[in-house]
Short mmCIF file of C-alpha atoms and ligand atoms in Angstrom, two decimals:
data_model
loop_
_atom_site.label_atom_id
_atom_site.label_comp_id
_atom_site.label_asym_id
_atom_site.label_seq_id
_atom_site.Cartn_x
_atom_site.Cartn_y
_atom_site.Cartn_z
CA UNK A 1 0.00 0.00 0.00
CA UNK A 2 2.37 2.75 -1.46
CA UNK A 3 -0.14 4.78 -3.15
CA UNK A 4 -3.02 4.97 -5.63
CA UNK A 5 -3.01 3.23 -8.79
CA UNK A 6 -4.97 2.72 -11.76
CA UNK A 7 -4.88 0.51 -14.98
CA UNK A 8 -7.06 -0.56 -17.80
CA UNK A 9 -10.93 -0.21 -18.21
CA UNK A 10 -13.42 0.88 -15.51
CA UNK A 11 -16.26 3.14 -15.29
CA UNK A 12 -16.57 6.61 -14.32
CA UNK A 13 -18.47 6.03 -11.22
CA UNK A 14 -17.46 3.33 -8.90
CA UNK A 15 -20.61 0.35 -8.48
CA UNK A 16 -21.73 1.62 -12.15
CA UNK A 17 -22.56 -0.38 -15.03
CA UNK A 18 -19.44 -1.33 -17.74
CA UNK A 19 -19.65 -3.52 -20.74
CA UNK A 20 -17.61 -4.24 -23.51
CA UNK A 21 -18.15 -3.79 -27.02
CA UNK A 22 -21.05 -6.59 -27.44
CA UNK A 23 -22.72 -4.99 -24.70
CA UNK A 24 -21.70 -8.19 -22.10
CA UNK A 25 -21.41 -6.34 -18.84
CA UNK A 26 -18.33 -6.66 -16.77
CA UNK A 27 -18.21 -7.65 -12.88
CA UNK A 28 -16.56 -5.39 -10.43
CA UNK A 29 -14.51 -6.69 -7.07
CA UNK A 30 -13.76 -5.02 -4.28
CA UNK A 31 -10.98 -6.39 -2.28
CA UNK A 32 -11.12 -4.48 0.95
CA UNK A 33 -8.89 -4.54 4.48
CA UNK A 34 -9.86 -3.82 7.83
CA UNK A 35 -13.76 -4.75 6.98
CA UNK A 36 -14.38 -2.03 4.56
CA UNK A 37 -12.24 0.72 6.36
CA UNK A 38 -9.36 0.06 5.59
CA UNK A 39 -6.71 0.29 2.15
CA UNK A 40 -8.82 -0.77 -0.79
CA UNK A 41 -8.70 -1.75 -4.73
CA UNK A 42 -11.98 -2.14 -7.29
CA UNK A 43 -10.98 -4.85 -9.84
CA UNK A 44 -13.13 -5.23 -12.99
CA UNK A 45 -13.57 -8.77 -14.51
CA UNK A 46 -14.97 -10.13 -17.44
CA UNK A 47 -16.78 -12.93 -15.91
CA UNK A 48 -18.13 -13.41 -12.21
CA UNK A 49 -15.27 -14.11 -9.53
CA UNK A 50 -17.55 -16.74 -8.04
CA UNK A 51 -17.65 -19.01 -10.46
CA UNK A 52 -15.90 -22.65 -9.39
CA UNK A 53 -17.48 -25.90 -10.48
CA UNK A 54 -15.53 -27.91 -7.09
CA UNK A 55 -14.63 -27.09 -4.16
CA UNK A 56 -12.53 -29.26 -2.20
CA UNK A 57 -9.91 -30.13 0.56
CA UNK A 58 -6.29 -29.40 -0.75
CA UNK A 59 -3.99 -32.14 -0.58
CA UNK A 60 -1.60 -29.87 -1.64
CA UNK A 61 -0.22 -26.93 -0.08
CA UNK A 62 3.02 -25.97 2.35
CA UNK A 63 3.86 -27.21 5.48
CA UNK A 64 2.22 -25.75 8.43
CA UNK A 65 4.76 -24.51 11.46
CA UNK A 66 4.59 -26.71 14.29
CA UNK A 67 7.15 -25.71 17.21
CA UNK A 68 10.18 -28.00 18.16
CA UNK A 69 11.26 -27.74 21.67
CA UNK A 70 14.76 -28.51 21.05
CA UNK A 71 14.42 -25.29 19.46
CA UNK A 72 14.01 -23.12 22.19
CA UNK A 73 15.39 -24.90 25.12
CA UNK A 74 17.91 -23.99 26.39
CA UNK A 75 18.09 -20.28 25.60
CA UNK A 76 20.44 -19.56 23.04
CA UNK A 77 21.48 -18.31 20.11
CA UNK A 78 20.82 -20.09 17.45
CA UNK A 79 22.06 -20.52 13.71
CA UNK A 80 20.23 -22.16 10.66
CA UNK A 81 22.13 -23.00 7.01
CA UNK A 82 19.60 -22.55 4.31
CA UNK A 83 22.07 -23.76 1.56
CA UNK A 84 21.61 -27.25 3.07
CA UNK A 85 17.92 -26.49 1.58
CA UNK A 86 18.33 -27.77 -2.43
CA UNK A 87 16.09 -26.17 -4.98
CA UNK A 88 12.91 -28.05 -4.82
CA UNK A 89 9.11 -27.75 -5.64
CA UNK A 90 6.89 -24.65 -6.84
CA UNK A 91 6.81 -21.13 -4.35
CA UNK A 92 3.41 -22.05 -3.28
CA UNK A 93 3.95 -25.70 -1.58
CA UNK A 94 8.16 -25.99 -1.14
CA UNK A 95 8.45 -23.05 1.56
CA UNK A 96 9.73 -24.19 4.70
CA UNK A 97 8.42 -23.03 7.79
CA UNK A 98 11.33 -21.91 10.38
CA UNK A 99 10.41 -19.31 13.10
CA UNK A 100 7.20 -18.64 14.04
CA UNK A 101 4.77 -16.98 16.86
CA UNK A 102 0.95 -15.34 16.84
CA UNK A 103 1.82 -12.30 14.44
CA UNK A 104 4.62 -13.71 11.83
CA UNK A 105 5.24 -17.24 10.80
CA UNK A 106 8.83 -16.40 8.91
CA UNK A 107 9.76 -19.58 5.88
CA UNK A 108 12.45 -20.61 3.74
CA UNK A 109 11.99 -21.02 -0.27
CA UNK A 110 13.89 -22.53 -2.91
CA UNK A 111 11.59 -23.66 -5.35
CA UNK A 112 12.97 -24.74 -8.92
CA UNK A 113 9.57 -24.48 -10.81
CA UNK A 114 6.94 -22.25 -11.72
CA UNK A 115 3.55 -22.84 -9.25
CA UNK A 116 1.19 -25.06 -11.33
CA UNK A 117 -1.87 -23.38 -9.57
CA UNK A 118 -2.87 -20.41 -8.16
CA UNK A 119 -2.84 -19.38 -4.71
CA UNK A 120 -4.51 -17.80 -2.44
CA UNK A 121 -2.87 -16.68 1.11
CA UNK A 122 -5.87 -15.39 3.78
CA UNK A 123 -3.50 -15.86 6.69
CA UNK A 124 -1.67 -12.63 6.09
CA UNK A 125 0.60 -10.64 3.88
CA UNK A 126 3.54 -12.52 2.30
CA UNK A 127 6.44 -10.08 2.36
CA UNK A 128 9.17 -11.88 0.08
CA UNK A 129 13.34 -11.35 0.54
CA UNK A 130 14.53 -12.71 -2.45
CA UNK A 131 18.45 -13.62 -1.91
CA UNK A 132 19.22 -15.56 -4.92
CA UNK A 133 17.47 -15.65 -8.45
CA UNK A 134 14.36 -13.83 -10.57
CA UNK A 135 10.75 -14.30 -10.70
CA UNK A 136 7.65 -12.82 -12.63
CA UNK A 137 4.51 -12.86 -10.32
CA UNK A 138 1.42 -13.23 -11.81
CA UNK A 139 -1.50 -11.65 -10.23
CA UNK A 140 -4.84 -10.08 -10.84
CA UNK A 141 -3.01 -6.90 -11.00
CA UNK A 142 -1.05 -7.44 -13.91
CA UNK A 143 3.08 -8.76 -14.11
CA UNK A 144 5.72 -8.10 -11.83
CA UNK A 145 9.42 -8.64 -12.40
CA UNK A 146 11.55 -9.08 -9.18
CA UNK A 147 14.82 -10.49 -8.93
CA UNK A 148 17.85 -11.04 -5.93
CA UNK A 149 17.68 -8.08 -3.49
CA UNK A 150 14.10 -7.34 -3.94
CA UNK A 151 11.15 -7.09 -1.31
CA UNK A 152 8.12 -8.34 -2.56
CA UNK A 153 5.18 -7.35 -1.09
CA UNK A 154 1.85 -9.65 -2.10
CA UNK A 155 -1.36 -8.47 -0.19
CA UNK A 156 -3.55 -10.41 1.89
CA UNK A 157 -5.89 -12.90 -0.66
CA UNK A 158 -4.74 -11.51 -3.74
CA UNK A 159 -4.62 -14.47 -6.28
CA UNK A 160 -1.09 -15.25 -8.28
CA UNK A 161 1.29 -17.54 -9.29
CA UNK A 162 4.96 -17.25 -9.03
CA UNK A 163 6.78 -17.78 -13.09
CA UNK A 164 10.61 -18.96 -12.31
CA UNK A 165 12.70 -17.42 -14.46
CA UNK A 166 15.40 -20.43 -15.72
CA UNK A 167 17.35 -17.74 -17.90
CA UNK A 168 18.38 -16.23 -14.22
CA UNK A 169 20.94 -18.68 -14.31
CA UNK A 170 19.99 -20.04 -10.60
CA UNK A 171 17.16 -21.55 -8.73
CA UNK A 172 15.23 -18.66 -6.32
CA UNK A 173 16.50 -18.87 -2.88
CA UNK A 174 14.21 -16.40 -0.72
CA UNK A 175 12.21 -15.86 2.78
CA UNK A 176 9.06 -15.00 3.42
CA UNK A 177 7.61 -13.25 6.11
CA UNK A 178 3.90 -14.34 6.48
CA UNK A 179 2.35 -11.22 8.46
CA UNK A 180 -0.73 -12.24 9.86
CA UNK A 181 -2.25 -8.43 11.12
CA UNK A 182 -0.23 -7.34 7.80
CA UNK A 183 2.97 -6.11 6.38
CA UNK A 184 3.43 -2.05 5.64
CA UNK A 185 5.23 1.07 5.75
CA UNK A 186 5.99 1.56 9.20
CA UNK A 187 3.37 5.11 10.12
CA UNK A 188 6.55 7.69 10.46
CA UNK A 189 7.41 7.40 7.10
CA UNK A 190 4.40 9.16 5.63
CA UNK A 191 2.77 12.95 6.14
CA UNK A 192 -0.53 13.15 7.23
CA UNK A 193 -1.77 12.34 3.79
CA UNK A 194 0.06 9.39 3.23
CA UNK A 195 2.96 10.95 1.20
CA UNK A 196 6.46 9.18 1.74
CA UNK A 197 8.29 12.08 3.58
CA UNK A 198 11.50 13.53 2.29
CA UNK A 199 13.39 11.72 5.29
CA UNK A 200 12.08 8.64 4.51
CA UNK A 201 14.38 5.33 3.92
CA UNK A 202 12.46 5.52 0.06
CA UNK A 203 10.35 7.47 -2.11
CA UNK A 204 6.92 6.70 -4.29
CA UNK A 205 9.26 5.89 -7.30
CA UNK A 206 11.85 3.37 -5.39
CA UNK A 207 8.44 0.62 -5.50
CA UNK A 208 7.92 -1.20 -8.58
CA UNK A 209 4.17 -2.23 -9.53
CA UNK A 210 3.09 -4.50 -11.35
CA UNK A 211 2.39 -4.37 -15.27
CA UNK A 212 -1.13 -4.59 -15.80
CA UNK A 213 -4.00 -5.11 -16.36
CA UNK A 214 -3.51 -8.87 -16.57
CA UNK A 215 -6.39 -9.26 -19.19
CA UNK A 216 -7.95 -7.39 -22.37
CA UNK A 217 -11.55 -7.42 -24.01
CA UNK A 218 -10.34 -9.53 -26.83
CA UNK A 219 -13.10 -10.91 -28.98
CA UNK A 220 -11.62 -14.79 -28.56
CA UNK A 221 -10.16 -14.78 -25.55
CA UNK A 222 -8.29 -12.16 -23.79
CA UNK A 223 -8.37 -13.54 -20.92
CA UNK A 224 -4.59 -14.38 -19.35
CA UNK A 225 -3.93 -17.80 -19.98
CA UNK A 226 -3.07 -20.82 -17.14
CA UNK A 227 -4.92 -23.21 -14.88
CA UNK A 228 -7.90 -23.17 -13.43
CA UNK A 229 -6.69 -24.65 -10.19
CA UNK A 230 -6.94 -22.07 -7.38
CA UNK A 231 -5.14 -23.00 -3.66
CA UNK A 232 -6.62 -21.33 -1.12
CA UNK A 233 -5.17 -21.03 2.44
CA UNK A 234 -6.68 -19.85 5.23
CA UNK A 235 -6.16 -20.68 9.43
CA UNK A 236 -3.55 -23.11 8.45
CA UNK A 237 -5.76 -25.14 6.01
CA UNK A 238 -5.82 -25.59 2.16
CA UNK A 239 -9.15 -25.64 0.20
CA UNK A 240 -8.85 -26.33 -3.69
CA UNK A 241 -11.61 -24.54 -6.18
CA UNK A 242 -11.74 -25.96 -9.63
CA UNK A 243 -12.98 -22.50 -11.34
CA UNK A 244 -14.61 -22.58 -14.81
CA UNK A 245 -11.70 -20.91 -15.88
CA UNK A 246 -8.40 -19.26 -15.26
CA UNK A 247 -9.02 -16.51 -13.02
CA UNK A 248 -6.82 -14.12 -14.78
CA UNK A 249 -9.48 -12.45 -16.41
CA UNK A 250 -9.48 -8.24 -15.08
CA UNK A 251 -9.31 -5.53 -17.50
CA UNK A 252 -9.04 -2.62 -15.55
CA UNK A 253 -7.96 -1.94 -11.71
CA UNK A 254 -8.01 0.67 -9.02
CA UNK A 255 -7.13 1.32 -5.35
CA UNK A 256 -4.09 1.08 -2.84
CA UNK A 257 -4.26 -2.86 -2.91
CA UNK A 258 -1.72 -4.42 -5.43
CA UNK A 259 1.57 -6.42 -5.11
CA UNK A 260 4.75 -4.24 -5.17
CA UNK A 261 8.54 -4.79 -5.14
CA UNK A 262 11.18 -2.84 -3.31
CA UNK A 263 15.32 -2.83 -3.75
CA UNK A 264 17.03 -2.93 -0.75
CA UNK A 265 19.75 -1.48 -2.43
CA UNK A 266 17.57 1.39 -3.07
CA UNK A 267 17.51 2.15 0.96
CA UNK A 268 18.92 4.97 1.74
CA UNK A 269 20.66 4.20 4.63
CA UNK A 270 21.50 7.19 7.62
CA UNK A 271 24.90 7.31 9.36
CA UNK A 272 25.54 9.11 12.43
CA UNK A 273 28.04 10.67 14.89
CA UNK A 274 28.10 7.38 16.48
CA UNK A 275 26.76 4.08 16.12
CA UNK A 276 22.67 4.33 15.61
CA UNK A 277 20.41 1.52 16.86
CA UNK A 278 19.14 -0.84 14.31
CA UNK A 279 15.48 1.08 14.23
CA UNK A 280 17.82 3.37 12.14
CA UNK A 281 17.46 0.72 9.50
CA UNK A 282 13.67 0.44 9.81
CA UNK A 283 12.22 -0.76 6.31
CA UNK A 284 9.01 -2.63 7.05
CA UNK A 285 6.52 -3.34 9.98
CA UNK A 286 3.39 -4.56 10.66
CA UNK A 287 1.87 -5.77 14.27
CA UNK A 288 4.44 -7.20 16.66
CA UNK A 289 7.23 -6.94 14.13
CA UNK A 290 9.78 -4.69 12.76
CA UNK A 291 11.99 -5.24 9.23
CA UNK A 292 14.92 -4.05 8.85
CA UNK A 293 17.55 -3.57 6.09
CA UNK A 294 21.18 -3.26 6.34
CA UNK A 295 23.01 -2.03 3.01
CA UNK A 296 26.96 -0.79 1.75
CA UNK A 297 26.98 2.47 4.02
CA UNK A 298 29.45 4.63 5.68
CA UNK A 299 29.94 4.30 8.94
CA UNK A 300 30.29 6.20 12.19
CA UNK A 301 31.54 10.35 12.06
CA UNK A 302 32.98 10.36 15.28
CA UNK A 303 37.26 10.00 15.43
CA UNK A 304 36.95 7.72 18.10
CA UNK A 305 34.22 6.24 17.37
CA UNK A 306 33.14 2.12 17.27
CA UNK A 307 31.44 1.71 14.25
CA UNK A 308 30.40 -2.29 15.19
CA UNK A 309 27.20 -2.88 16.96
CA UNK A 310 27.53 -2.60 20.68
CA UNK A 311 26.66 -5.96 22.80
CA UNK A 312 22.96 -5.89 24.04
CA UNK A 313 20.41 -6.96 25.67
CA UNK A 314 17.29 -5.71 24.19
CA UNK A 315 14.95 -7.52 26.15
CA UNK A 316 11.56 -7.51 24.83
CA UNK A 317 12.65 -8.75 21.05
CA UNK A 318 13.61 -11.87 19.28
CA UNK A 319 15.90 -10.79 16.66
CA UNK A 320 16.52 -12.98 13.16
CA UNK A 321 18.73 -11.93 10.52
CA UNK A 322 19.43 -12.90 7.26
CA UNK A 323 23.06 -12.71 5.73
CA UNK A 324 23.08 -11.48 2.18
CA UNK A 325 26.56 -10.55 1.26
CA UNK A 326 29.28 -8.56 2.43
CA UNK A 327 31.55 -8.74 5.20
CA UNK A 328 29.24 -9.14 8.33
CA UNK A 329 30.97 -6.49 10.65
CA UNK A 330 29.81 -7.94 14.14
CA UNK A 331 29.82 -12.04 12.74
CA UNK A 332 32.52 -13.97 11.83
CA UNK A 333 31.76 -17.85 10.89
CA UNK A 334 28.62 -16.43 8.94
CA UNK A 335 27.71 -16.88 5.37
CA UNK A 336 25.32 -15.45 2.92
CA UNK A 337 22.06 -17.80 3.55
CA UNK A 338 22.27 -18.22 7.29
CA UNK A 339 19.92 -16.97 9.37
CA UNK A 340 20.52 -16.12 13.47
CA UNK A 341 18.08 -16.22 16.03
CA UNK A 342 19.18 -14.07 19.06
CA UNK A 343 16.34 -14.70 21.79
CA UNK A 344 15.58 -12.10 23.86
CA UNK A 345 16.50 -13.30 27.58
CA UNK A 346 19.96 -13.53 26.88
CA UNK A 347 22.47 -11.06 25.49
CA UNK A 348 23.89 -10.79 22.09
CA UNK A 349 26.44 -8.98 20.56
CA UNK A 350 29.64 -9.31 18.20
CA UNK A 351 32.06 -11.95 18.15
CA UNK A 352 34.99 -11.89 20.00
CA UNK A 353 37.48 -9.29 17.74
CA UNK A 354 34.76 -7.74 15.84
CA UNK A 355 34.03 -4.76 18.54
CA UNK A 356 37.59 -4.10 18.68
CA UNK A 357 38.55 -4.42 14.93
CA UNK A 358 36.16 -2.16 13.75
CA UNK A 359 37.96 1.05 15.34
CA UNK A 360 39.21 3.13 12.46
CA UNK A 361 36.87 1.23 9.87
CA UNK A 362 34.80 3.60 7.58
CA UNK A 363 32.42 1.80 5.35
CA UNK A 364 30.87 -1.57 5.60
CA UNK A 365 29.24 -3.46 2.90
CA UNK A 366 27.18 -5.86 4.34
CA UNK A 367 23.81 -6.74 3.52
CA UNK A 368 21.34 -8.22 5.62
CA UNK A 369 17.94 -8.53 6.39
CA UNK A 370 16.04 -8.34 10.02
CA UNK A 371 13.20 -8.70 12.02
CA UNK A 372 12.95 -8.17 15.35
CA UNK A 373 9.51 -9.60 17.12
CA UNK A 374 7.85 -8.75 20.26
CA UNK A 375 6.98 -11.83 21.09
CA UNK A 376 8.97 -15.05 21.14
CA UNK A 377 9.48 -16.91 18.32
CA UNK A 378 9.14 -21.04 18.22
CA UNK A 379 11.65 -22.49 16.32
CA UNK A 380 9.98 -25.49 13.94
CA UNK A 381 11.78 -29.34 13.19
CA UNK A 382 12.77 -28.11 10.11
CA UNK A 383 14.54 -24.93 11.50
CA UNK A 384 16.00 -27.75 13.94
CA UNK A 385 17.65 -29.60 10.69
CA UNK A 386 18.93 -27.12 9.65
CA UNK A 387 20.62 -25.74 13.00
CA UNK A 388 24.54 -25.03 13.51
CA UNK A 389 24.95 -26.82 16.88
CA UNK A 390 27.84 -25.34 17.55
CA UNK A 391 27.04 -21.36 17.24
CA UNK A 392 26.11 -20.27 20.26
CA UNK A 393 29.82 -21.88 21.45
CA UNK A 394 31.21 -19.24 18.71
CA UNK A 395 31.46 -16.47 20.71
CA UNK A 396 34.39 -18.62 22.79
CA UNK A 397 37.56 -17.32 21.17
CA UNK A 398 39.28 -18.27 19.48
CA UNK A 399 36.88 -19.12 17.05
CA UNK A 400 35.72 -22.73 16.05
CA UNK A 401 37.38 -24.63 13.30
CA UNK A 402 35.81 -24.09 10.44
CA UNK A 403 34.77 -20.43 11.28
CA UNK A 404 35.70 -17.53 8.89
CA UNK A 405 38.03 -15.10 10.70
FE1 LIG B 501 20.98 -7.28 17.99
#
């Protein structure tokens, strides 16, 4: 929900009467948040959105996050290796559930072909990370490239399909954050009338929307081709709708409402004095969670200053990261496609070397991704699988075979 948009065919009046050519009349949708208060988009069809011939039980779908308890206890910090994850599946069923609590269930992705459905999420925004490959999403709203480094935003119930892209040269590695009260620009970042500000992290033009609209009045057809399978999820379950045909059928679009993708190397990162706390790198939020994105950036002002993070205890948040590239100022031991879970309860900070070795420094370029929660997160089995046993042990120095320096 950057701003408005608008594509393709609709009448002047909202709830009015549009046809096409042969005089067939066309069927609005209104897909509305917050009841009908809150962000909203009108979508125009050529044929009723209600029309499925069988409705069934899904025996296909993703797996549902269950929590381990050898993933929480004891308290510690915690490491998991996504590149033992091989590329797998479609973007709809292969994501792995890792981390999750009441507000954000956080997965894993590498899927290796295109989803063979569509799908439906009504358990809360999916805000993408893509790390590794490129994608076109497919959605009632028209076409949307994204590739490696990009958010990607899909709303609440908004029907796609992820396209993999094999000219990329690479499978799609990527995580999701499933945001079950929602995903959006955190409320500091606008003006009173929803304008980004000038000292916002991004402007209006930083957010890439998607190509639309999706489907055209065509005498024969015109309607976007692909299967009339629709996956829809909702409190943990998946129901299958055989529709009549592919859903891909609107001509025209309006509203706030529409999948977008976001850069992070189009954050404009903020450097101070000293060292800033990571809300400096606020990108995202939504209830109980905060994004945030660490890019290339020069670091502290200050002649004597410390540009690596400080050790702390910030104890009301679970903090996850995700290491991109770069050289991970505070981390050593840590590659691009592990993610850490630092538990609030128990202090965290750089490894032994880091604090001191970063006197004198004057740029990093690190990227990373992170969320910190307010409330714990449960770590699932298959975070478990994928867990460095010996991380927390890391901070001992010197560091653990194996461990970068
Ligand atoms: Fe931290």
């Amino acid at each position: 929900m950057i701003d408005r948009m608008s594509c393709g065919l609709m009448p002047a009046k909202p709830h009015t009467v549009l046809r096409d050519a042969e005089g067939n009349l066309l069927y609005e949708e209104m897909l509305t948040r917050g009841g009908f208060s809150g962000a909203f988009s009108y979508l125009y069809h050529r044929y009723p959105t209600t029309a499925a011939v069988e409705v069934t039980e899904s025996k296909r779908g993703h797996a549902i996050a269950a929590e381990d308890p050898r993933g929480r206890t004891p308290l510690k910090r915690r490491l998991y290796d996504t590149r033992k994850l091989p590329p797998a599946g479609m973007p709809f069923e292969c994501r792995i559930p890792l981390l999750f609590n009441k507000d954000l269930t956080i997965y894993f992705a590498c899927p290796a072909h295109t989803d063979d459905v569509y799908f439906s999420n009504g358990d809360g925004d999916e805000l993408w990370f893509i790390e590794e490959g490129s994608a076109r999403i497919e959605s009632m709203c028209g076409w949307l490239p994204v590739t490696a480094g990009d958010y990607v935003w899909i709303p609440r119930s908004l029907i796609h399909r992820w396209h993999i892209d094999a000219a990329s040269g690479g499978p799609l590695r990527m995580m999701c954050f499933e945001a079950h009260g929602g995903a959006m620009i955190p409320n500091d970042f606008r003006n009173p009338i929803g304008q980004l500000k000038m000292d916002a992290p991004y402007t209006h033009r930083d957010f890439v929307r998607p190509e639309g609209p999706i489907a055209s009045l065509a005498k024969n057809g015109g309607v976007q081709d692909g299967p009339k399978e629709l996956i829809v999820k909702k409190a943990g379950k998946f129901t299958r709708l055989l529709l009549e045909r592919p859903p891909m059928d609107v001509v025209g679009w309006e509203g706030f409402v529409y999948p977008w993708a976001f850069a992070i190397s189009k954050y404009q990162a903020k450097t101070g004095l000293v060292h800033l706390p990571p809300t400096i790198h606020s990108t995202f939020a939504g209830p109980g969670f905060l994004v945030c994105s660490f890019v290339p950036r020069i670091t502290d002002t200050h002649p004597q200053a410390i540009p690596c993070p400080y050790p702390h205890s910030s104890v009301d948040c679970d903090e996850v990261i995700l290491y991109v590239k770069g050289n991970f100022t505070s981390r050593r031991g840590v590659g691009p496609g592990a993610i850490s879970l630092h538990p609030a309860g128990i202090a965290h900070g750089p490894h032994p070397g880091a604090y001191e070795g970063s006197i004198g420094s004057t740029r990093t370029d690190e990227v990373a991704v992170m969320v910190d929660t307010y409330l714990p997160l449960s770590p699932t089995v298959q975070a478990v699988n994928l867990e460095d046993t010996g991380y927390h042990d890391s901070w001992r120095s010197p560091a653990p075979s194996g461990a970068k320096s």
